[in-house]
Short mmCIF file of C-alpha atoms in Angstrom, two decimals:
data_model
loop_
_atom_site.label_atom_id
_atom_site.label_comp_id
_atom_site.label_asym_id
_atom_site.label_seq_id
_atom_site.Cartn_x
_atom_site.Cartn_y
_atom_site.Cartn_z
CA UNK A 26 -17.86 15.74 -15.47
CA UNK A 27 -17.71 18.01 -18.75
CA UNK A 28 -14.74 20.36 -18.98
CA UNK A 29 -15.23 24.03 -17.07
CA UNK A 30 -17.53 22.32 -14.23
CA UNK A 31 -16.07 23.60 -10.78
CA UNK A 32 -15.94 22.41 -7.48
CA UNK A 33 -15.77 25.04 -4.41
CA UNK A 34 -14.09 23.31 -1.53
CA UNK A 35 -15.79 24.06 1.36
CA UNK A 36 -15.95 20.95 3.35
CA UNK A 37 -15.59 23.54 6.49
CA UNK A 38 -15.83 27.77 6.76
CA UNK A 39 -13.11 29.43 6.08
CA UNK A 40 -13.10 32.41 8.67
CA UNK A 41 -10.07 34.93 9.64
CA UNK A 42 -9.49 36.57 12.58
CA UNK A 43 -11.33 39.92 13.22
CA UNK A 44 -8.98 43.20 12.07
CA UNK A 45 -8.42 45.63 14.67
CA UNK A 46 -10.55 47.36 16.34
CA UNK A 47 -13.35 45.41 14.66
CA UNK A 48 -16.46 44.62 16.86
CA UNK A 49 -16.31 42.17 18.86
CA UNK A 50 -17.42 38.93 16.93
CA UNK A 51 -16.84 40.15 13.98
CA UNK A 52 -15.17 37.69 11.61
CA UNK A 53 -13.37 37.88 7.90
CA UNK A 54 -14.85 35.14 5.55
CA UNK A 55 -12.38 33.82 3.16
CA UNK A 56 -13.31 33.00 -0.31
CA UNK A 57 -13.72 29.24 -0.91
CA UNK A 58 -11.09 28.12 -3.31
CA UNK A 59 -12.62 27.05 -6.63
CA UNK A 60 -11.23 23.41 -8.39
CA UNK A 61 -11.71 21.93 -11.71
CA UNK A 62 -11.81 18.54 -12.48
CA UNK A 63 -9.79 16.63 -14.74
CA UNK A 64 -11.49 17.00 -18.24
CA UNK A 65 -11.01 13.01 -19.71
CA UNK A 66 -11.41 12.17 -23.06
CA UNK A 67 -10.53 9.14 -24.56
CA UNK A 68 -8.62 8.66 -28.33
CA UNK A 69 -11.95 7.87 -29.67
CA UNK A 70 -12.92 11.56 -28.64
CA UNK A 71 -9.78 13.39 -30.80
CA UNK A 72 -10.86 11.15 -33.95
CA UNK A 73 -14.35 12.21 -33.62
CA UNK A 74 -16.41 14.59 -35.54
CA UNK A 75 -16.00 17.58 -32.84
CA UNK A 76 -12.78 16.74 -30.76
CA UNK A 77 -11.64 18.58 -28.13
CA UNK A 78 -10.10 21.71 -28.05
CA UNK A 79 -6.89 20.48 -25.88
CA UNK A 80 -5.84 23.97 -26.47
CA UNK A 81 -7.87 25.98 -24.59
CA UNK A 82 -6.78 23.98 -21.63
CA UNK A 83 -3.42 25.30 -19.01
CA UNK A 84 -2.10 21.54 -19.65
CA UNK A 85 -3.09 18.49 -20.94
CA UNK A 86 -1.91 14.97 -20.09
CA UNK A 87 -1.84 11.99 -21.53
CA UNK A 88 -2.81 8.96 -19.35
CA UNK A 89 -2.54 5.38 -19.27
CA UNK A 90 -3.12 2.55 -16.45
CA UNK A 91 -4.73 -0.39 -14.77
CA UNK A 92 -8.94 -0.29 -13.14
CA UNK A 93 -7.82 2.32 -11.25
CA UNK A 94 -7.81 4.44 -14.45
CA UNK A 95 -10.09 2.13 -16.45
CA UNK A 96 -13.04 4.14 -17.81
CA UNK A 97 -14.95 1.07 -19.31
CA UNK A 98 -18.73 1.07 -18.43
CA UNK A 99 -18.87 -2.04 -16.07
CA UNK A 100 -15.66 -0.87 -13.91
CA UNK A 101 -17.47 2.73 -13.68
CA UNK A 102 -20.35 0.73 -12.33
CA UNK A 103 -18.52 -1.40 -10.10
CA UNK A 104 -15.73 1.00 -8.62
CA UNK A 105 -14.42 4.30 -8.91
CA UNK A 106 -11.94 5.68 -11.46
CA UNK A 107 -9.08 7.49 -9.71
CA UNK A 108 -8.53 10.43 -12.59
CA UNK A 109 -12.25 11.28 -12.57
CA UNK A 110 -11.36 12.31 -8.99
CA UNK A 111 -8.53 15.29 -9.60
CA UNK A 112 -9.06 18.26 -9.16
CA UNK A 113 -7.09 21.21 -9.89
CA UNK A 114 -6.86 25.27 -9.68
CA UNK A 115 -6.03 25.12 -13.66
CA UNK A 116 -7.87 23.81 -16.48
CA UNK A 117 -6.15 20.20 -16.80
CA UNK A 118 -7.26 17.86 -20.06
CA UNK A 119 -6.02 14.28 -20.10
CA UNK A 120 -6.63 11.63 -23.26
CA UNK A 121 -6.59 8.07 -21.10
CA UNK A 122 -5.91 5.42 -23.01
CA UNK A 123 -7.32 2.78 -20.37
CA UNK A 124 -10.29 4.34 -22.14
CA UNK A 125 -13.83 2.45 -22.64
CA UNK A 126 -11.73 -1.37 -23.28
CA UNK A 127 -10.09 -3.17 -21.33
CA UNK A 128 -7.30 -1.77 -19.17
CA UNK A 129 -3.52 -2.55 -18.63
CA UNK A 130 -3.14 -6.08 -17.16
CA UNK A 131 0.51 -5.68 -17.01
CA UNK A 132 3.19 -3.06 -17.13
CA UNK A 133 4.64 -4.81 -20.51
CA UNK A 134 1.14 -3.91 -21.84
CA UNK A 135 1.75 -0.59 -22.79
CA UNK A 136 4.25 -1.70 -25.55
CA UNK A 137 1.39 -3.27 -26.98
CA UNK A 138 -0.97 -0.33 -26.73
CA UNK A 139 -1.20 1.07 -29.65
CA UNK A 140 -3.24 4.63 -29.08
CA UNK A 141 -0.92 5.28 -26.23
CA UNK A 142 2.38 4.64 -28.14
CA UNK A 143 1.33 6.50 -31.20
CA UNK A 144 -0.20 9.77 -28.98
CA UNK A 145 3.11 9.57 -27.34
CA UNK A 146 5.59 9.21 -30.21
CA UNK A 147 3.63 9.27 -33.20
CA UNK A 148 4.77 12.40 -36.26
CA UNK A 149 1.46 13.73 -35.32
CA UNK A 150 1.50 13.53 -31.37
CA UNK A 151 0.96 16.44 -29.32
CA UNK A 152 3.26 17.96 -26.96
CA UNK A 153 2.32 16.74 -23.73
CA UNK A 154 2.86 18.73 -20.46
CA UNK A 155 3.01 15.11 -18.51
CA UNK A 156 1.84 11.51 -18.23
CA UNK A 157 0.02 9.97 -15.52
CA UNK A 158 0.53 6.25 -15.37
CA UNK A 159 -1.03 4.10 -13.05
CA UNK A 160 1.03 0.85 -13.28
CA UNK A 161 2.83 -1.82 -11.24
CA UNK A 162 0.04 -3.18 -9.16
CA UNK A 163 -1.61 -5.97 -11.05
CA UNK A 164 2.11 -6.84 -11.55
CA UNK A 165 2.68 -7.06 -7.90
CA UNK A 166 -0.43 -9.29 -7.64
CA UNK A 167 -0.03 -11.32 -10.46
CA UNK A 168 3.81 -12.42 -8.33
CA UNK A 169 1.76 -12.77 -5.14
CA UNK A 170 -0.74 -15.39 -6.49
CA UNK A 171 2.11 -17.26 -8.17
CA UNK A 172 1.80 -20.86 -6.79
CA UNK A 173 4.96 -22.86 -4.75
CA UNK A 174 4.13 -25.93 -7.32
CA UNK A 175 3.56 -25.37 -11.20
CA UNK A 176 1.00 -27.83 -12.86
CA UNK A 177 3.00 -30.94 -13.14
CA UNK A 178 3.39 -30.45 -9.07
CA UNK A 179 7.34 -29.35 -9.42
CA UNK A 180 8.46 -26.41 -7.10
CA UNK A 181 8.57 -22.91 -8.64
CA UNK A 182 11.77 -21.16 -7.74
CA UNK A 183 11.49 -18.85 -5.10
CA UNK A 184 12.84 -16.46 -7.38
CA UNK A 185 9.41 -16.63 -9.46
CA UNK A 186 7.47 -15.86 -6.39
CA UNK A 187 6.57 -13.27 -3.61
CA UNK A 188 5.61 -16.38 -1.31
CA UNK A 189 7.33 -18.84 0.85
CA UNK A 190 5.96 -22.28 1.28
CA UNK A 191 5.85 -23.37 5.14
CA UNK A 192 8.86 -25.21 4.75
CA UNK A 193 10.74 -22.32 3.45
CA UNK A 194 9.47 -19.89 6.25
CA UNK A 195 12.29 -17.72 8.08
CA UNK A 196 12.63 -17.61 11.84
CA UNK A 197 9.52 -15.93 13.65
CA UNK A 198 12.07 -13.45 14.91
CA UNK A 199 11.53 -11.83 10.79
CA UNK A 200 8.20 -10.95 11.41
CA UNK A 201 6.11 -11.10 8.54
CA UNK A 202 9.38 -11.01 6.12
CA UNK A 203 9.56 -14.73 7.14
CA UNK A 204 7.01 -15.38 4.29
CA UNK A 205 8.28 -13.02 1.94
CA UNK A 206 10.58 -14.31 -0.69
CA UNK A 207 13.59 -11.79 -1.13
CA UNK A 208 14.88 -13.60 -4.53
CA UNK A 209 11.65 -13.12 -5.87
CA UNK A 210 11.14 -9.27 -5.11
CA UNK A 211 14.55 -8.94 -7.11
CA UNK A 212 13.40 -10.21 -9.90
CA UNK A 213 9.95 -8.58 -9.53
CA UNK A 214 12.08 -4.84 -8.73
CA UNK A 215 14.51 -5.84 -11.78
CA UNK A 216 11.34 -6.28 -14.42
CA UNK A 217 9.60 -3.01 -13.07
CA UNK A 218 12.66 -1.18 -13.39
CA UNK A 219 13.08 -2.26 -17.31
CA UNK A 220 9.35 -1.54 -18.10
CA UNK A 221 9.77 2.43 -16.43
CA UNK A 222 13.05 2.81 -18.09
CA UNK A 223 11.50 1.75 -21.60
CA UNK A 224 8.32 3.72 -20.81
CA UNK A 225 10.67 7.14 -20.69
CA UNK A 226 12.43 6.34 -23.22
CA UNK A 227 9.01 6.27 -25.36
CA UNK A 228 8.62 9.74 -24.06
CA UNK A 229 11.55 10.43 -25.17
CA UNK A 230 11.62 9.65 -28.81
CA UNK A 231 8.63 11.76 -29.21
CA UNK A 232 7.46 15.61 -28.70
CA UNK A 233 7.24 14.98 -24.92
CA UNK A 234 10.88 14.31 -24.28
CA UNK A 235 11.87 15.26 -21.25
CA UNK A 236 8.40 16.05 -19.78
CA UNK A 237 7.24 14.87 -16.42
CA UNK A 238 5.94 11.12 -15.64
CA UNK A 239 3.33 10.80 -12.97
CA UNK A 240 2.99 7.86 -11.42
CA UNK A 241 1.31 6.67 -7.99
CA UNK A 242 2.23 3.85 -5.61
CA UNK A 243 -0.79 1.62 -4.37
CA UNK A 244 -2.65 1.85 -0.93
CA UNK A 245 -2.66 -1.47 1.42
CA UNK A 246 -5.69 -3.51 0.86
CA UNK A 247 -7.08 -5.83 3.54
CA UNK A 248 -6.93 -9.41 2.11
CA UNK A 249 -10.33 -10.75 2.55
CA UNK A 250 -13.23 -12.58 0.53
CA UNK A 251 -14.52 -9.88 -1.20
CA UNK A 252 -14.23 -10.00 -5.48
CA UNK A 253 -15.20 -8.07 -8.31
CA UNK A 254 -19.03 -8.65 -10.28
CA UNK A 255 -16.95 -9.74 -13.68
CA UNK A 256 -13.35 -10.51 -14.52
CA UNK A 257 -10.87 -8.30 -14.44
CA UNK A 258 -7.46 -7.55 -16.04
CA UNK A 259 -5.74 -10.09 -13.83
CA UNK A 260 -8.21 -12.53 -15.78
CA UNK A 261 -10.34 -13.38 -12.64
CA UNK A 262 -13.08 -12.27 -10.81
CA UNK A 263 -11.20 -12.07 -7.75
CA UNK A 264 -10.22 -12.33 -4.86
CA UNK A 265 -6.78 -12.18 -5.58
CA UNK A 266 -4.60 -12.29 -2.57
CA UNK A 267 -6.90 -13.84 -0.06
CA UNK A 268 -6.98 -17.38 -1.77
CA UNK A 269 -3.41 -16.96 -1.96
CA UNK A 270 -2.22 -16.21 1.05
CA UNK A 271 -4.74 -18.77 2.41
CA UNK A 272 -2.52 -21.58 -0.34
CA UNK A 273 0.68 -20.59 1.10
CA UNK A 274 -1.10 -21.21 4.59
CA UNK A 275 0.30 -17.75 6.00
CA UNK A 276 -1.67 -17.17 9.06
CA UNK A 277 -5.12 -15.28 8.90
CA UNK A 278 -3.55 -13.31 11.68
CA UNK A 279 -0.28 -11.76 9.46
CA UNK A 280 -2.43 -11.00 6.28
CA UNK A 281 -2.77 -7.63 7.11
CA UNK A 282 0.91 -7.27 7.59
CA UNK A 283 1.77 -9.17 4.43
CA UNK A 284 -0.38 -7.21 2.32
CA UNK A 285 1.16 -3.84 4.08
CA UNK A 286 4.65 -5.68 3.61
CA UNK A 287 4.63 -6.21 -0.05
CA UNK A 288 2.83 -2.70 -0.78
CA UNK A 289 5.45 -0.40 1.20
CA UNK A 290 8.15 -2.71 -0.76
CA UNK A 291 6.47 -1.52 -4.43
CA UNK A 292 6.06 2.01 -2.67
CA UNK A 293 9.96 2.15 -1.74
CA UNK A 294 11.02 0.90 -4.88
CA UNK A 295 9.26 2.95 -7.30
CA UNK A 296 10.27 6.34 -4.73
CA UNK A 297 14.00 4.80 -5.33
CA UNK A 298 13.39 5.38 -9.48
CA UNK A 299 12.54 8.51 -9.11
CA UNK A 300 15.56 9.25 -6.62
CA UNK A 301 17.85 8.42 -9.57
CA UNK A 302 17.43 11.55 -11.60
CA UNK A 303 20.06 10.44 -14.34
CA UNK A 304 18.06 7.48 -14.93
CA UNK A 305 15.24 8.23 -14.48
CA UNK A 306 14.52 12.07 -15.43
CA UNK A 307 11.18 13.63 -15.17
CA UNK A 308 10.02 10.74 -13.14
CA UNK A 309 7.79 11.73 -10.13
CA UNK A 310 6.04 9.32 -8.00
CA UNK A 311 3.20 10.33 -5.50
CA UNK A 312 2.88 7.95 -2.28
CA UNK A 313 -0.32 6.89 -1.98
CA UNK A 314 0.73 5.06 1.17
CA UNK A 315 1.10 8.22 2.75
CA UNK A 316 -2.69 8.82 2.72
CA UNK A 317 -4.67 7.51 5.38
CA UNK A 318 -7.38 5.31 4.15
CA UNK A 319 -10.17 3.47 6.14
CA UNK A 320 -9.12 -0.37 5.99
CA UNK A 321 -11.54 -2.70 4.95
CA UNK A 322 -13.30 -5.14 7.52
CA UNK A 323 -11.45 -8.67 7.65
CA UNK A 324 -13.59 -11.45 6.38
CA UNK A 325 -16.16 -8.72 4.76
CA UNK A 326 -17.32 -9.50 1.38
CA UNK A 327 -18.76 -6.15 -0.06
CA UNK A 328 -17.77 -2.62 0.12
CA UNK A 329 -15.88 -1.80 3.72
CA UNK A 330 -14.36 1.03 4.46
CA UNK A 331 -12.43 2.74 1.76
CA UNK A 332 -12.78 -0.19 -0.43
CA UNK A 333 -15.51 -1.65 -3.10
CA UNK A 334 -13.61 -4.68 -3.21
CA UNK A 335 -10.27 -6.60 -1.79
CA UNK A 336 -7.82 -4.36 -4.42
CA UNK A 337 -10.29 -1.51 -5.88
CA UNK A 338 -11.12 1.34 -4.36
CA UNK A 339 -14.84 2.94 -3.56
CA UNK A 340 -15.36 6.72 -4.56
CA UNK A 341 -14.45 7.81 -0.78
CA UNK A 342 -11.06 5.94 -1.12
CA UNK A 343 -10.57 7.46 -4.91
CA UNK A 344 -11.34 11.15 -3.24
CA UNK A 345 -8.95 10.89 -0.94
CA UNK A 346 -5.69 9.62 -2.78
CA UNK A 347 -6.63 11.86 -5.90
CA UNK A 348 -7.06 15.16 -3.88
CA UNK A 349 -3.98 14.56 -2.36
CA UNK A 350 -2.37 13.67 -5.50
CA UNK A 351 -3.80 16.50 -7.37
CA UNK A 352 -1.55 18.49 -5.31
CA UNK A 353 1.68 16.74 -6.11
CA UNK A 354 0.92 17.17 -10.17
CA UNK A 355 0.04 20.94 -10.10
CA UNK A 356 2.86 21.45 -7.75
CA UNK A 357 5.42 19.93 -10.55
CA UNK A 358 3.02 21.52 -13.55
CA UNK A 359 3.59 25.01 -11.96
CA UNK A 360 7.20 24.47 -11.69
CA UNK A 361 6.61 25.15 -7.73
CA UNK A 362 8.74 21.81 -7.03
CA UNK A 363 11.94 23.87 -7.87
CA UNK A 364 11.39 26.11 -5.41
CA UNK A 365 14.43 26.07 -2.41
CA UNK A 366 12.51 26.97 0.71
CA UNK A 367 14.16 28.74 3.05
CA UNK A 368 14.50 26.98 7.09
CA UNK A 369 14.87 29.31 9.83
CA UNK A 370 16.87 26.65 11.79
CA UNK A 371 19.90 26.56 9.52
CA UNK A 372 20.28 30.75 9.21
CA UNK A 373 19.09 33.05 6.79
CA UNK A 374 19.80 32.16 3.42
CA UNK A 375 20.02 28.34 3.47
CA UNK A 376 17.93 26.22 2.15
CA UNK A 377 17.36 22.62 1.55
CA UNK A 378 16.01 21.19 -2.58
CA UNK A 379 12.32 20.15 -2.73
CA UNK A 380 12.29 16.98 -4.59
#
């Protein structure tokens, strides 16, 4: 959508009650709050012949990520791009970097991405007001659909894996955990906590130092038979959990659960960054988790609910997770995060921080 394009939200009338002394029936119509869209551009855009003016904008962002940011033709085409779905009450610009090639596989990946490093830290980088970063997941799958036996048919340590092998199964008193492997989520938590704490200290070697990171946590996808029409950054067409959860021979039954299981984990983990200020400064993460989303079919193989396929979301599923998150970054933009809001339980005057 080209930058300035609005969007009224009126998905139902606004109406106050009547003043007093009004006729009866007489009702107040409230103006329907206007919304802009994101304006994206992509580094080829600032080196072309008529760039951008990212000044005329209230804030522009920088942005990099996985498919869920990926603006390449055939992801367009197959799913929906989660940026392309905020909206905000300023004019917002963002640059993303997951651009028209091919997006972030893996979190180390953005060492090795050389428009994002240099718009971030280059002599000639703008000041950003934030970055949005959509990383972590394809991580988190990549340690799922590790196999229990490497290719000369020796065990993998369960510290190299999210999954147990039947023999290594807990109690069935663990629920769900009884397949999880705890040794391997440390190590998983332990990289992802590196790869954030070198991403801010790129931001901080550049203009942006000390500006706020944006990132989102995943929603829970229903393992199931349902892949993308060409590969993806994981290097396959998909699915991705559903053949491995079916290898580990977890129960068709506990997929679900799994899947929910290892998702809240990333969610909790990444919300536990941002809780350590000192280490983490400026970071702010958004739970997507939080947003209720309409789970795919079991066993479908297409579009289903929410979903276009087992780990991408459909436009309906984008809409939802970016209006809410939408919120979340203009709240921090506008410096409306800082504000102490008062609770009538505790007295007059008290108050309780906003993180």
């Amino acid at each position: 959508m080209a930058p300035g394009a609005r969007l009224a939200f009126q998905s139902r009338e606004l109406r106050a009650p009547p003043p007093r002394g009004a006729p009866p029936g007489q009702q107040l119509r409230i103006s329907p709050t206007f919304m802009d869209h994101l304006a994206c551009f992509t580094p080829a855009d600032l080196a072309g012949r008529t760039p951008p003016d990212l000044g005329a904008f209230r804030w522009k962002l920088l942005a990099q990520g996985d498919s869920w940011f990926s603006n390449a033709r055939a992801k367009l085409n197959a799913h929906a791009n989660l940026l392309q779905e905020l909206v905000f009450k300023a004019t917002v610009a963002a640059v993303n970097c997951a651009g028209t090639g091919n997006a972030l596989s893996h979190m180390v990946d953005l060492e090795s991405s050389p428009d994002f490093v240099r718009l971030l830290t280059g002599p000639d980088a703008p000041t950003w007001d934030g970055v949005l970063l959509s990383v972590g997941g394809n991580d988190l799958i990549a340690a799922a659909r590790t196999p229990a036996l490497n290719w000369n048919g020796e065990p993998i340590p369960l510290e190299l894996r999210l999954l147990r092998r039947q023999t290594e199964w807990g109690p069935p008193s663990a629920g769900v955990a009884r397949y999880f492997s705890e040794p391997g989520w440390a190590t998983y938590a332990a990289y992802l906590r590196a790869n954030v704490k070198h991403l801010l200290s790129l931001r901080d070697q550049g203009p942006s130092a000390g500006k706020p990171v944006f990132m989102h946590c995943y929603a829970v996808p229903m393992p199931r038979p349902a892949g993308a029409e060409g590969n993806d950054e994981l290097g396959a067409s998909g699915p991705w959990l559903f053949p491995a959860l079916k290898a580990y021979g977890v129960p068709s039954a506990d997929w679900a659960a799994v899947s929910r299981l290892m998702v809240f984990h990333l969610a909790q983990l990444l919300k536990s960054f941002a809780a350590e200020k000192e280490t983490f400064p400026g970071l702010f993460i958004f739970d997507s988790t939080a947003v209720p989303l309409a789970l795919a079919a079991p066993g479908s193989t297409g579009i289903s609910g929410d979903w276009h396929n087992e780990i991408h979301l459909n436009h309906s599923g984008c809409f939802k997770i970016a209006r809410a998150w939408s919120e979340h970054i203009e709240m921090v933009l506008d410096g409306k995060h800082l504000i102490q809001p008062t609770t009538g339980r505790k007295g007059r005057g008290s108050s309780s921080a906003n993180v």
